[in-house]
Amino acid sequence: GAVVSQHPSWVICKSGTSVKIECRSLDFQATTMFWYRQFPKQSLMLMATSNEGSKATYEQGVEKDKFLINHASLTLSTLTVTSAHPEDSSFYICSADQGAGGQPQHFGDGTRLSIL
Amino acid sequence: SQKIEQNSEALNIQEGKTATLTCNYTNYSPAYLQWYRQDPGRGPVFLLLIRENEKEKRKERLKVTFDTTLKQSLFHITASQPADSATYLCALDGRSQAGTALIFGKGTTLSVSS
C-alpha cells in the first residue's frame, strides 16, 4: 500500500530555533500534500496545502512566514517552523493522496515538536 | 458555522460487543465521508470511505453508514477486541483555501476491555 514517511518523529529544541520536518511519499508520486497540526484531544487542523512546484496555500490564521512549506519534488514536501516558540509545540502530521479526488489520504506518523 | 461532531469523546465497551460511533456534520455537503483510526503518537490510518450515493459499506468487522438527510454517519465495529482500542476519526471533504481538503472531527476514543 501507499506509504508516507515523516521525519523526524520527535524534536525538542530551544526557543528561537528553526526546525525542518520532511514528508516523503515512498512508493507513489504525490502532486498534493497536506500539513496538519494536532493539539492534545483535538482534531487535526489543516494548516496548508502543498502542490509540487508551486507555492503552498495556507489556511486562515496560519502564518506563512513562520511555517515555510516547500514541495520541490513529487515525493518530498518540507515544513520549516521558523524561530519556533513554546506555543508552536504540537504534533505536526503530513498526508498525501494519489491525485484522484475522493481517495483515502495516506498519513505520515507525525512529528512531536516541543519547544523549550 | 460548519461543524463536524463526534458525539462521544470516549466509549468503553466489553470485548465481543459491537461498538457504534457517531459522526454528525452541519453546513457541509460532502461527496464522501471517511473513517480513520489513530493510535497514540501516530498518524491516522485509513479504514473506510463511503460516498454520498452509498448507504452502507463493509470491510471485515467494520461497517459504515451514511445518511445525507440526517447528515450523519455511523461506524460500527462488531465482535470488538482489545486491539480495536484507539481513537477513531471521521473526516469529510470540506472547503479549504486551496479548494477541498479532508476536514476532521475530534475523534472518539474507544476502549475495549477483556
Short mmCIF file of C-alpha atoms in Angstrom, two decimals:
data_model
loop_
_atom_site.label_atom_id
_atom_site.label_comp_id
_atom_site.label_asym_id
_atom_site.label_seq_id
_atom_site.Cartn_x
_atom_site.Cartn_y
_atom_site.Cartn_z
CA GLY A 1 0.00 0.00 0.00
CA ALA A 2 0.94 3.66 -0.28
CA VAL A 3 3.41 4.76 2.37
CA VAL A 4 4.22 8.23 3.63
CA SER A 5 7.32 8.68 5.72
CA GLN A 6 7.73 11.65 8.05
CA HIS A 7 10.96 12.64 9.73
CA PRO A 8 11.92 13.37 12.44
CA SER A 9 9.35 11.75 14.69
CA TRP A 10 10.30 13.82 17.72
CA VAL A 11 12.13 17.12 18.20
CA ILE A 12 12.98 19.04 21.34
CA CYS A 13 14.71 22.37 20.85
CA LYS A 14 15.21 25.79 22.34
CA SER A 15 13.01 28.76 21.65
CA GLY A 16 14.17 30.68 18.59
CA THR A 17 15.40 27.61 16.72
CA SER A 18 14.13 26.73 13.26
CA VAL A 19 13.01 23.14 12.72
CA LYS A 20 12.57 21.33 9.41
CA ILE A 21 10.15 18.42 9.04
CA GLU A 22 10.27 16.17 5.97
CA CYS A 23 7.38 14.28 4.42
CA ARG A 24 8.10 11.71 1.73
CA SER A 25 5.83 9.54 -0.34
CA LEU A 26 7.82 6.32 -0.66
CA ASP A 27 6.04 4.34 -3.34
CA PHE A 28 3.89 6.84 -5.22
CA GLN A 29 4.06 10.34 -6.60
CA ALA A 30 2.16 12.93 -4.62
CA THR A 31 1.16 16.02 -6.56
CA THR A 32 -0.51 17.35 -3.46
CA MET A 33 0.49 17.04 0.17
CA PHE A 34 -1.25 18.45 3.20
CA TRP A 35 0.10 19.63 6.53
CA TYR A 36 -1.95 19.35 9.68
CA ARG A 37 -1.38 20.30 13.30
CA GLN A 38 -2.97 18.46 16.21
CA PHE A 39 -3.15 19.59 19.82
CA PRO A 40 -3.94 17.06 22.58
CA LYS A 41 -7.50 15.74 22.39
CA GLN A 42 -8.21 18.00 19.44
CA SER A 43 -8.90 17.29 15.79
CA LEU A 44 -6.37 17.56 13.04
CA MET A 45 -6.37 21.17 11.86
CA LEU A 46 -5.37 21.78 8.27
CA MET A 47 -2.51 24.24 8.05
CA ALA A 48 -1.72 24.29 4.35
CA THR A 49 -1.98 22.52 1.03
CA SER A 50 1.30 21.94 -0.74
CA ASN A 51 1.47 21.44 -4.50
CA GLU A 52 4.59 20.27 -6.28
CA GLY A 53 6.40 23.10 -7.98
CA SER A 54 4.20 25.89 -6.71
CA LYS A 55 3.65 27.94 -3.58
CA ALA A 56 1.72 26.40 -0.74
CA THR A 57 -1.78 27.61 0.06
CA TYR A 58 -2.23 28.40 3.73
CA GLU A 59 -5.42 28.27 5.76
CA GLN A 60 -6.66 31.38 7.51
CA GLY A 61 -4.78 32.14 10.67
CA VAL A 62 -1.65 30.21 9.67
CA GLU A 63 1.39 32.45 9.33
CA LYS A 64 3.11 31.66 6.06
CA ASP A 65 6.33 33.35 7.18
CA LYS A 66 6.50 31.18 10.28
CA PHE A 67 5.57 27.89 8.62
CA LEU A 68 7.57 27.65 5.41
CA ILE A 69 6.49 24.88 3.08
CA ASN A 70 8.47 23.62 0.12
CA HIS A 71 7.28 20.91 -2.27
CA ALA A 72 10.24 20.61 -4.60
CA SER A 73 9.53 17.15 -5.99
CA LEU A 74 6.65 14.73 -6.41
CA THR A 75 7.85 12.73 -3.42
CA LEU A 76 9.01 15.34 -0.91
CA SER A 77 7.43 18.22 0.95
CA THR A 78 9.08 20.02 3.86
CA LEU A 79 7.67 22.18 6.62
CA THR A 80 10.06 24.53 8.38
CA VAL A 81 8.92 26.10 11.63
CA THR A 82 10.98 29.26 11.80
CA SER A 83 12.05 30.87 15.07
CA ALA A 84 9.92 28.41 17.00
CA HIS A 85 8.39 29.40 20.32
CA PRO A 86 6.73 27.28 23.03
CA GLU A 87 3.27 27.96 21.57
CA ASP A 88 4.39 26.20 18.38
CA SER A 89 4.76 22.97 20.35
CA SER A 90 2.35 20.50 18.80
CA PHE A 91 2.01 17.30 16.76
CA TYR A 92 2.55 18.00 13.07
CA ILE A 93 1.29 15.48 10.54
CA CYS A 94 1.57 15.38 6.77
CA SER A 95 -0.56 13.49 4.31
CA ALA A 96 -0.63 12.81 0.61
CA ASP A 97 -3.05 11.46 -1.91
CA GLN A 98 -2.54 9.87 -5.26
CA GLY A 99 -4.17 12.61 -7.22
CA ALA A 100 -7.70 11.39 -7.76
CA GLY A 101 -10.48 13.10 -5.85
CA GLY A 102 -12.35 11.21 -3.21
CA GLN A 103 -9.50 8.89 -2.38
CA PRO A 104 -8.04 7.99 1.00
CA GLN A 105 -5.28 10.13 2.38
CA HIS A 106 -2.03 8.49 3.38
CA PHE A 107 -0.59 9.96 6.55
CA GLY A 108 2.88 10.12 7.96
CA ASP A 109 3.41 9.13 11.56
CA GLY A 110 3.68 12.71 12.72
CA THR A 111 6.37 14.84 14.34
CA ARG A 112 6.11 15.72 18.00
CA LEU A 113 7.65 19.20 18.34
CA SER A 114 8.49 20.50 21.81
CA ILE A 115 9.94 23.98 22.15
CA LEU A 116 11.53 24.80 25.49
CA SER B 1 -20.96 27.70 11.08
CA GLN B 2 -19.54 24.43 9.82
CA LYS B 3 -19.12 21.66 12.34
CA ILE B 4 -18.19 18.01 12.46
CA GLU B 5 -19.20 16.44 15.74
CA GLN B 6 -18.29 13.05 17.02
CA ASN B 7 -20.71 12.89 19.86
CA SER B 8 -18.79 10.76 22.28
CA GLU B 9 -15.30 11.76 23.30
CA ALA B 10 -14.85 8.33 24.85
CA LEU B 11 -16.61 4.99 24.53
CA ASN B 12 -15.94 1.99 26.77
CA ILE B 13 -17.25 -1.44 25.83
CA GLN B 14 -16.60 -5.06 26.62
CA GLU B 15 -14.84 -7.43 24.30
CA GLY B 16 -17.19 -9.14 21.88
CA LYS B 17 -19.75 -6.33 21.83
CA THR B 18 -20.47 -4.02 18.92
CA ALA B 19 -19.08 -0.51 19.14
CA THR B 20 -21.11 2.20 17.42
CA LEU B 21 -19.54 5.60 16.83
CA THR B 22 -21.44 8.63 15.55
CA CYS B 23 -20.38 11.47 13.29
CA ASN B 24 -22.71 14.38 12.62
CA TYR B 25 -21.98 17.33 10.40
CA THR B 26 -23.51 20.78 9.92
CA ASN B 27 -23.31 23.10 6.92
CA TYR B 28 -21.30 20.70 4.78
CA SER B 29 -22.37 18.93 1.62
CA PRO B 30 -19.79 16.18 1.42
CA ALA B 31 -19.40 14.00 -1.61
CA TYR B 32 -17.86 11.35 0.66
CA LEU B 33 -17.02 10.64 4.25
CA GLN B 34 -14.04 8.73 5.57
CA TRP B 35 -13.15 7.00 8.82
CA TYR B 36 -9.63 6.73 10.19
CA ARG B 37 -8.02 5.06 13.16
CA GLN B 38 -5.37 6.90 15.15
CA ASP B 39 -3.20 5.31 17.80
CA PRO B 40 -1.39 7.49 20.40
CA GLY B 41 1.56 9.32 18.89
CA ARG B 42 0.86 8.01 15.38
CA GLY B 43 -0.69 9.36 12.23
CA PRO B 44 -4.23 8.38 11.17
CA VAL B 45 -4.71 5.17 9.22
CA PHE B 46 -7.48 4.93 6.63
CA LEU B 47 -10.29 2.47 7.33
CA LEU B 48 -13.31 3.11 5.13
CA LEU B 49 -14.68 5.60 2.62
CA ILE B 50 -18.35 5.97 1.79
CA ARG B 51 -19.75 8.16 -0.95
CA GLU B 52 -22.90 10.27 -0.79
CA ASN B 53 -24.81 7.88 -3.03
CA GLU B 54 -23.94 4.87 -0.87
CA LYS B 55 -25.94 3.87 2.18
CA GLU B 56 -23.58 1.34 3.67
CA LYS B 57 -20.07 -0.03 3.30
CA ARG B 58 -18.49 -3.05 4.96
CA LYS B 59 -14.98 -4.30 5.46
CA GLU B 60 -14.45 -7.36 7.62
CA ARG B 61 -15.76 -6.41 11.10
CA LEU B 62 -16.28 -2.79 10.14
CA LYS B 63 -19.45 -1.21 8.80
CA VAL B 64 -20.17 2.40 8.00
CA THR B 65 -23.46 4.04 7.08
CA PHE B 66 -24.06 7.45 5.56
CA ASP B 67 -27.37 9.30 5.83
CA THR B 68 -27.22 12.59 3.93
CA THR B 69 -30.70 13.55 5.13
CA LEU B 70 -29.77 13.20 8.78
CA LYS B 71 -26.24 14.47 7.99
CA GLN B 72 -24.85 11.57 9.92
CA SER B 73 -22.51 8.64 9.58
CA LEU B 74 -22.40 5.67 11.91
CA PHE B 75 -19.32 3.50 12.27
CA HIS B 76 -19.70 0.01 13.71
CA ILE B 77 -17.08 -2.45 14.90
CA THR B 78 -18.60 -5.87 15.51
CA ALA B 79 -17.09 -8.51 17.81
CA SER B 80 -14.80 -5.87 19.24
CA GLN B 81 -11.38 -6.82 20.57
CA PRO B 82 -8.95 -5.05 22.92
CA ALA B 83 -6.75 -4.43 19.87
CA ASP B 84 -9.53 -2.21 18.49
CA SER B 85 -8.85 0.29 21.29
CA ALA B 86 -7.83 3.55 19.59
CA THR B 87 -9.20 6.93 18.57
CA TYR B 88 -11.48 6.88 15.55
CA LEU B 89 -11.78 9.98 13.40
CA CYS B 90 -14.38 10.84 10.84
CA ALA B 91 -13.46 13.18 8.03
CA LEU B 92 -15.19 14.68 5.04
CA ASP B 93 -14.31 16.72 2.01
CA GLY B 94 -14.65 20.33 3.00
CA ARG B 95 -13.57 23.63 1.60
CA SER B 96 -10.03 24.81 2.05
CA GLN B 97 -8.18 27.85 0.77
CA ALA B 98 -6.79 25.63 -1.99
CA GLY B 99 -10.11 24.07 -2.95
CA THR B 100 -11.03 20.98 -0.99
CA ALA B 101 -9.32 19.05 1.79
CA LEU B 102 -10.14 16.49 4.41
CA ILE B 103 -11.70 18.11 7.46
CA PHE B 104 -11.69 16.05 10.63
CA GLY B 105 -13.84 15.62 13.69
CA LYS B 106 -12.22 15.48 17.14
CA GLY B 107 -12.46 11.74 17.32
CA THR B 108 -13.92 9.16 19.67
CA THR B 109 -11.53 7.19 21.85
CA LEU B 110 -12.70 3.60 22.06
CA SER B 111 -11.57 1.34 24.89
CA VAL B 112 -12.38 -2.35 24.63
CA SER B 113 -11.90 -4.28 27.84
CA SER B 114 -11.38 -8.02 28.04
#
